[in-house]
Amino acid sequence: MRWLIAGARGMLGQDLVTRVLRDGHDLVAVDRDAIDITDPASVAQIVRDVDVVVNTAAFTAVDAAETKEDVAFTVNATGPEILARRCAAIGARFVHVSTDYVFGGEATSPYAENGLLDPKGAYGRTKAAGEWAVRCNTDDYLIVRTAWLYGAHGKCFPRTMRDLSEERETLRGVTDEVGQPTWAVDVADLIVRLIDEKAPTGVYHGTSSGQTSWHAFAREIMASIGKDPGIVEETTAASFNQPAPRPHYSVLGHDALERIGVTPIGNWKERWAVACETVLGRRQAPAAE
Ligand SMILES: NC(=O)c1ccc[n+]([C@@H]2O[C@H](COP(=O)([O-])OP(=O)(O)OC[C@H]3O[C@@H](n4cnc5c(N)ncnc54)[C@H](OP(=O)(O)O)[C@@H]3O)[C@@H](O)[C@H]2O)c1
């Protein structure tokens, strides 16, 4: 099978490249220097003779999107629209990666795959528009929503907390945001499994199981590097005064995966125990666990 990954140098893209190559597939791995997903001519030139196209490219700067919503919209909505149309034209399956930010973050039980979209900020609005653009332009798609992503490539919460713990005696962790810390390697593995299983067109949630707060996750990170978890003090999201609103509740349900017999990603704490050495740079990145 021949795959194309757009956004191949991003955090998820790099782990997906490793995973797809491990299975011996042909792969076209492209990032912004080789493809501009917002340009139909560029997409038509690069996306050809492939069976599966995965879009991990995105405008992911959540706070910057508040003041650059037009730029974010072009990448996060027009880009997937162009890719979806191209996939429909050449008969390729399209896997598009989306986010928990499409939801309002005010629920008290896990969001269902068909839950109503209610984004609170610019980034979420543009990603929600991207989902609809995909649905409108191809019949053969998988929208995979992930959240609280961490990985060995690029900036992520565990490495930031580890680095801060080397400079400061105490850290602060938010208690009023709850979600599912998710390893990019696990999302890559899920995408491959969905393609292997010929999953029906639809929306799937690619997050770890269980739930936690940033505060509890930070404590877990400290424990895994041999530091006292007690150095992480409790705070609330309001104390950070960030430009973009963050969902308070970002827990995604996995019923759609269970319905088609694809095992969801495991519990966040167990997966962090497997991931931590790789993510914190003390072990070679695996192709998948
Ligand atoms: N990170 C998270 O916590 C998180 C949470 C939920 C969902 N997601 C979703 O997961 C997916 C992957 O996220 P990530 O964190 O791996 O992203 P990332 O590290 O920011 O990588 C995105 C990649 O897309 C490239 N790109 C941007 N605009 C492009 C364009 N017009 N044409 C081609 N490539 C372009 C970027 O290149 P440049 O670096 O040159 O801009 C970058 O290499 C995204 O859809 C994101 O919305 C992420």
Short mmCIF file of C-alpha atoms and ligand atoms in Angstrom, two decimals:
data_model
loop_
_atom_site.label_atom_id
_atom_site.label_comp_id
_atom_site.label_asym_id
_atom_site.label_seq_id
_atom_site.Cartn_x
_atom_site.Cartn_y
_atom_site.Cartn_z
CA MET A 1 0.00 0.00 0.00
CA ARG A 2 1.27 3.48 -0.85
CA TRP A 3 0.82 6.20 1.80
CA LEU A 4 1.30 9.96 1.73
CA ILE A 5 1.74 11.90 4.96
CA ALA A 6 1.38 15.70 4.87
CA GLY A 7 2.93 17.37 7.92
CA ALA A 8 5.57 14.64 8.12
CA ARG A 9 7.98 16.77 10.15
CA GLY A 10 5.46 17.61 12.90
CA MET A 11 5.22 15.85 16.24
CA LEU A 12 2.61 13.31 15.12
CA GLY A 13 3.87 13.23 11.53
CA GLN A 14 7.33 11.99 12.52
CA ASP A 15 6.00 9.14 14.64
CA LEU A 16 3.54 8.20 11.89
CA VAL A 17 6.36 8.09 9.30
CA THR A 18 8.27 5.66 11.54
CA ARG A 19 5.18 3.51 12.08
CA VAL A 20 4.19 3.31 8.40
CA LEU A 21 7.74 2.46 7.29
CA ARG A 22 7.94 -0.25 9.96
CA ASP A 23 5.06 -2.01 8.23
CA GLY A 24 6.94 -1.93 4.92
CA HIS A 25 4.58 0.42 3.08
CA ASP A 26 5.68 2.75 0.31
CA LEU A 27 5.61 6.26 1.70
CA VAL A 28 5.67 9.81 0.40
CA ALA A 29 6.47 11.93 3.47
CA VAL A 30 6.10 15.65 2.84
CA ASP A 31 6.04 18.83 4.86
CA ARG A 32 5.74 22.51 4.04
CA ASP A 33 8.91 22.65 1.90
CA ALA A 34 7.51 20.00 -0.48
CA ILE A 35 3.75 20.59 -0.34
CA ASP A 36 1.51 23.50 0.54
CA ILE A 37 -1.80 21.94 1.50
CA THR A 38 -3.53 25.31 0.99
CA ASP A 39 -2.53 25.40 -2.70
CA PRO A 40 -4.59 23.16 -5.06
CA ALA A 41 -1.78 23.12 -7.66
CA SER A 42 0.80 21.99 -5.11
CA VAL A 43 -1.56 19.29 -3.82
CA ALA A 44 -2.37 18.07 -7.35
CA GLN A 45 1.33 17.86 -8.17
CA ILE A 46 2.37 15.92 -5.04
CA VAL A 47 -0.71 13.84 -4.17
CA ARG A 48 -0.81 11.20 -6.90
CA ASP A 49 -0.63 7.41 -7.17
CA VAL A 50 -1.31 6.85 -3.48
CA ASP A 51 -3.84 4.71 -1.63
CA VAL A 52 -3.95 6.57 1.69
CA VAL A 53 -3.38 10.26 2.45
CA VAL A 54 -2.93 11.35 6.07
CA ASN A 55 -3.11 15.02 6.95
CA THR A 56 -1.17 15.79 10.13
CA ALA A 57 -0.30 19.29 8.86
CA ALA A 58 -2.02 22.08 10.75
CA PHE A 59 -1.75 25.53 12.22
CA THR A 60 -1.37 24.37 15.83
CA ALA A 61 -0.43 27.58 17.65
CA VAL A 62 -3.62 27.86 19.70
CA ASP A 63 -2.94 31.33 21.14
CA ALA A 64 -1.58 32.81 17.89
CA ALA A 65 -4.75 31.65 16.12
CA GLU A 66 -6.73 34.20 18.15
CA THR A 67 -5.08 37.05 16.25
CA LYS A 68 -4.38 35.15 13.01
CA GLU A 69 -7.66 33.29 12.52
CA ASP A 70 -7.60 33.91 8.77
CA VAL A 71 -4.20 32.22 8.44
CA ALA A 72 -5.25 29.38 10.76
CA PHE A 73 -8.48 28.92 8.76
CA THR A 74 -6.59 28.61 5.49
CA VAL A 75 -4.37 25.84 6.89
CA ASN A 76 -6.91 24.08 9.13
CA ALA A 77 -10.03 24.30 6.94
CA THR A 78 -9.11 25.15 3.34
CA GLY A 79 -6.10 22.76 3.45
CA PRO A 80 -8.17 19.69 4.40
CA GLU A 81 -10.84 20.74 1.87
CA ILE A 82 -8.27 20.73 -0.94
CA LEU A 83 -6.77 17.43 0.22
CA ALA A 84 -10.21 15.80 0.55
CA ARG A 85 -11.16 16.86 -2.98
CA ARG A 86 -7.89 15.51 -4.31
CA CYS A 87 -8.37 12.20 -2.51
CA ALA A 88 -11.87 11.89 -3.96
CA ALA A 89 -10.47 12.60 -7.44
CA ILE A 90 -7.75 9.94 -7.27
CA GLY A 91 -9.68 7.37 -5.19
CA ALA A 92 -7.47 7.55 -2.08
CA ARG A 93 -8.68 7.16 1.53
CA PHE A 94 -8.26 10.37 3.47
CA VAL A 95 -7.28 10.39 7.15
CA HIS A 96 -7.62 13.83 8.70
CA VAL A 97 -6.40 14.57 12.23
CA SER A 98 -8.56 16.83 14.38
CA THR A 99 -8.80 17.91 18.00
CA ASP A 100 -10.78 18.04 21.25
CA TYR A 101 -10.91 21.84 20.78
CA VAL A 102 -13.89 21.37 18.44
CA PHE A 103 -15.95 20.76 21.61
CA GLY A 104 -17.04 23.31 24.19
CA GLY A 105 -15.22 21.69 27.11
CA GLU A 106 -18.15 22.06 29.50
CA ALA A 107 -19.41 18.46 29.49
CA THR A 108 -19.26 16.19 32.51
CA SER A 109 -19.15 12.86 30.67
CA PRO A 110 -16.97 11.86 27.69
CA TYR A 111 -17.76 13.54 24.36
CA ALA A 112 -19.24 11.17 21.79
CA GLU A 113 -17.87 11.13 18.25
CA ASN A 114 -21.15 12.63 17.01
CA GLY A 115 -21.37 15.22 19.80
CA LEU A 116 -22.27 18.73 18.70
CA LEU A 117 -19.32 20.92 17.77
CA ASP A 118 -19.07 24.01 19.95
CA PRO A 119 -15.55 25.45 19.70
CA LYS A 120 -14.76 28.32 22.06
CA GLY A 121 -11.68 29.76 20.37
CA ALA A 122 -10.28 30.52 16.92
CA TYR A 123 -8.15 27.36 16.67
CA GLY A 124 -11.15 25.15 17.51
CA ARG A 125 -13.37 27.03 15.05
CA THR A 126 -10.89 26.49 12.22
CA LYS A 127 -10.43 22.81 13.07
CA ALA A 128 -14.23 22.32 13.26
CA ALA A 129 -14.51 23.93 9.81
CA GLY A 130 -11.81 21.53 8.59
CA GLU A 131 -13.85 18.54 9.74
CA TRP A 132 -16.91 19.74 7.81
CA ALA A 133 -14.79 20.51 4.76
CA VAL A 134 -13.58 16.91 4.76
CA ARG A 135 -17.10 15.53 5.18
CA CYS A 136 -18.38 17.70 2.33
CA ASN A 137 -15.72 16.72 -0.17
CA THR A 138 -15.08 12.99 0.08
CA ASP A 139 -17.06 9.90 1.03
CA ASP A 140 -13.97 7.93 2.01
CA TYR A 141 -12.53 9.60 5.10
CA LEU A 142 -11.49 8.92 8.68
CA ILE A 143 -11.46 11.94 10.98
CA VAL A 144 -9.29 11.07 13.98
CA ARG A 145 -9.59 13.50 16.88
CA THR A 146 -6.73 13.52 19.31
CA ALA A 147 -5.89 15.69 22.36
CA TRP A 148 -3.19 16.50 24.92
CA LEU A 149 -0.59 15.09 22.52
CA TYR A 150 2.99 14.51 23.61
CA GLY A 151 5.87 12.94 21.76
CA ALA A 152 9.61 12.75 21.22
CA HIS A 153 9.55 15.33 18.41
CA GLY A 154 8.70 18.96 19.08
CA LYS A 155 7.52 20.92 22.08
CA CYS A 156 5.29 19.10 24.54
CA PHE A 157 4.10 19.28 28.14
CA PRO A 158 6.26 16.50 29.64
CA ARG A 159 9.53 17.92 28.31
CA THR A 160 8.54 21.47 29.28
CA MET A 161 7.79 20.33 32.85
CA ARG A 162 11.02 18.32 33.04
CA ASP A 163 13.03 21.35 31.82
CA LEU A 164 11.28 23.73 34.25
CA SER A 165 11.95 21.33 37.11
CA GLU A 166 15.68 21.74 36.44
CA GLU A 167 15.40 25.52 36.86
CA ARG A 168 12.80 25.91 39.62
CA GLU A 169 12.12 24.44 43.04
CA THR A 170 8.36 24.40 42.57
CA LEU A 171 6.08 24.10 39.54
CA ARG A 172 2.40 24.87 39.01
CA GLY A 173 -0.16 22.47 37.54
CA VAL A 174 -3.72 23.29 36.51
CA THR A 175 -6.40 21.32 38.35
CA ASP A 176 -9.48 22.61 36.49
CA GLU A 177 -8.61 21.23 33.05
CA VAL A 178 -9.21 17.51 32.63
CA GLY A 179 -8.21 15.43 29.63
CA GLN A 180 -6.36 12.43 28.27
CA PRO A 181 -2.57 12.75 27.83
CA THR A 182 -1.88 10.90 24.58
CA TRP A 183 1.41 9.64 23.08
CA ALA A 184 1.88 10.46 19.38
CA VAL A 185 3.24 6.93 18.85
CA ASP A 186 -0.13 5.55 20.00
CA VAL A 187 -2.08 7.82 17.64
CA ALA A 188 0.18 6.76 14.76
CA ASP A 189 -0.43 3.13 15.65
CA LEU A 190 -4.20 3.69 15.81
CA ILE A 191 -4.24 5.33 12.37
CA VAL A 192 -2.40 2.34 10.88
CA ARG A 193 -4.76 -0.09 12.62
CA LEU A 194 -7.82 1.80 11.32
CA ILE A 195 -6.50 1.56 7.76
CA ASP A 196 -5.53 -2.11 8.18
CA GLU A 197 -9.00 -2.91 9.53
CA LYS A 198 -10.67 -1.02 6.65
CA ALA A 199 -12.57 1.09 9.20
CA PRO A 200 -15.79 2.57 7.81
CA THR A 201 -15.86 6.26 6.93
CA GLY A 202 -16.49 8.28 10.07
CA VAL A 203 -15.16 10.09 13.11
CA TYR A 204 -12.97 8.29 15.66
CA HIS A 205 -11.36 9.42 18.89
CA GLY A 206 -7.61 8.82 19.08
CA THR A 207 -6.90 9.58 22.73
CA SER A 208 -5.74 7.57 25.70
CA SER A 209 -8.38 6.05 27.95
CA GLY A 210 -9.07 7.38 31.45
CA GLN A 211 -8.70 11.01 32.43
CA THR A 212 -6.54 13.30 34.55
CA SER A 213 -5.69 16.97 35.17
CA TRP A 214 -2.55 18.78 34.05
CA HIS A 215 -1.62 18.94 37.74
CA ALA A 216 -1.84 15.17 38.22
CA PHE A 217 -0.04 14.55 34.92
CA ALA A 218 2.77 16.90 35.99
CA ARG A 219 3.09 14.97 39.26
CA GLU A 220 3.33 11.73 37.30
CA ILE A 221 6.05 13.25 35.10
CA MET A 222 8.04 14.31 38.17
CA ALA A 223 7.76 10.81 39.63
CA SER A 224 9.04 9.30 36.39
CA ILE A 225 12.21 11.44 36.50
CA GLY A 226 12.82 10.66 40.15
CA LYS A 227 11.68 14.02 41.53
CA ASP A 228 9.23 14.67 44.35
CA PRO A 229 5.72 15.01 42.82
CA GLY A 230 4.97 17.35 45.71
CA ILE A 231 6.95 20.15 43.99
CA VAL A 232 3.96 20.57 41.65
CA GLU A 233 1.57 23.00 43.30
CA GLU A 234 -2.09 23.32 42.42
CA THR A 235 -3.35 26.25 40.38
CA THR A 236 -6.25 27.09 38.09
CA ALA A 237 -6.30 27.83 34.36
CA ALA A 238 -7.25 31.47 35.03
CA SER A 239 -3.86 32.09 36.69
CA PHE A 240 -2.07 31.64 33.33
CA ASN A 241 -4.10 34.33 31.58
CA GLN A 242 -3.69 32.74 28.13
CA PRO A 243 -5.19 34.50 25.05
CA ALA A 244 -7.14 31.44 23.82
CA PRO A 245 -9.77 29.73 25.98
CA ARG A 246 -8.92 26.12 26.90
CA PRO A 247 -11.58 23.43 27.32
CA HIS A 248 -12.08 22.53 31.00
CA TYR A 249 -13.24 19.06 30.11
CA SER A 250 -11.54 17.36 27.16
CA VAL A 251 -12.39 13.71 27.70
CA LEU A 252 -13.31 11.91 24.48
CA GLY A 253 -15.27 8.65 24.38
CA HIS A 254 -14.20 5.69 22.27
CA ASP A 255 -17.51 4.03 21.40
CA ALA A 256 -16.99 4.28 17.62
CA LEU A 257 -13.73 2.30 17.86
CA GLU A 258 -15.35 -0.30 20.08
CA ARG A 259 -18.28 -0.65 17.66
CA ILE A 260 -15.93 -1.62 14.83
CA GLY A 261 -13.74 -3.88 16.99
CA VAL A 262 -10.65 -1.64 17.02
CA THR A 263 -9.06 -1.45 20.47
CA PRO A 264 -8.81 2.12 21.79
CA ILE A 265 -5.49 3.47 23.08
CA GLY A 266 -4.78 2.24 26.63
CA ASN A 267 -5.00 4.11 29.92
CA TRP A 268 -3.02 7.38 29.94
CA LYS A 269 -0.98 6.45 33.03
CA GLU A 270 0.04 3.05 31.70
CA ARG A 271 0.93 4.53 28.30
CA TRP A 272 2.99 7.32 29.95
CA ALA A 273 4.94 4.65 31.86
CA VAL A 274 5.84 3.06 28.50
CA ALA A 275 6.45 6.38 26.71
CA CYS A 276 8.36 8.45 29.25
CA GLU A 277 11.92 7.35 28.53
CA THR A 278 11.47 7.86 24.79
CA VAL A 279 9.68 11.19 25.13
CA LEU A 280 12.17 12.55 27.64
CA GLY A 281 15.04 11.53 25.39
CA ARG A 282 16.57 8.70 27.34
CA ARG A 283 15.68 5.91 24.91
CA GLN A 284 15.55 5.54 21.13
CA ALA A 285 12.06 6.19 19.71
CA PRO A 286 10.30 2.87 18.96
CA ALA A 287 8.37 2.27 15.77
CA ALA A 288 5.42 1.36 18.00
CA GLU A 289 4.81 -0.35 21.32
N1 LIG B 1 -0.25 18.92 19.67
C1 LIG B 1 -1.39 18.67 20.32
O1 LIG B 1 -1.47 18.68 21.57
C2 LIG B 1 -2.64 18.34 19.52
C3 LIG B 1 -3.83 18.13 20.23
C4 LIG B 1 -4.98 17.82 19.51
C5 LIG B 1 -4.94 17.70 18.14
N2 LIG B 1 -3.78 17.93 17.49
C6 LIG B 1 -3.81 17.82 16.03
O2 LIG B 1 -2.89 16.81 15.65
C7 LIG B 1 -2.32 17.11 14.37
C8 LIG B 1 -0.81 17.05 14.47
O3 LIG B 1 -0.39 17.97 15.46
P1 LIG B 1 1.16 18.17 15.79
O4 LIG B 1 1.23 18.67 17.19
O5 LIG B 1 1.93 16.98 15.35
O6 LIG B 1 1.46 19.40 14.81
P2 LIG B 1 2.85 20.15 14.54
O7 LIG B 1 3.95 19.50 15.30
O8 LIG B 1 2.59 21.61 14.72
O9 LIG B 1 3.09 19.83 13.00
C9 LIG B 1 2.29 20.37 11.99
C10 LIG B 1 3.12 20.38 10.72
O10 LIG B 1 2.32 20.91 9.66
C11 LIG B 1 3.15 21.74 8.86
N3 LIG B 1 2.35 22.70 8.10
C12 LIG B 1 1.77 23.84 8.53
N4 LIG B 1 1.16 24.48 7.52
C13 LIG B 1 1.35 23.73 6.40
C14 LIG B 1 0.97 23.87 5.04
N5 LIG B 1 0.25 24.92 4.60
N6 LIG B 1 1.33 22.90 4.17
C15 LIG B 1 2.05 21.85 4.59
N7 LIG B 1 2.46 21.66 5.86
C16 LIG B 1 2.11 22.60 6.76
C17 LIG B 1 4.02 22.43 9.89
O11 LIG B 1 5.14 23.03 9.28
P3 LIG B 1 5.78 24.35 9.97
O12 LIG B 1 6.38 23.88 11.27
O13 LIG B 1 6.78 24.81 8.97
O14 LIG B 1 4.65 25.31 10.18
C18 LIG B 1 4.38 21.26 10.81
O15 LIG B 1 5.50 20.53 10.35
C19 LIG B 1 -2.90 18.47 13.98
O16 LIG B 1 -4.01 18.27 13.15
C20 LIG B 1 -3.37 19.07 15.29
O17 LIG B 1 -4.44 19.97 15.09
C21 LIG B 1 -2.64 18.23 18.13
#
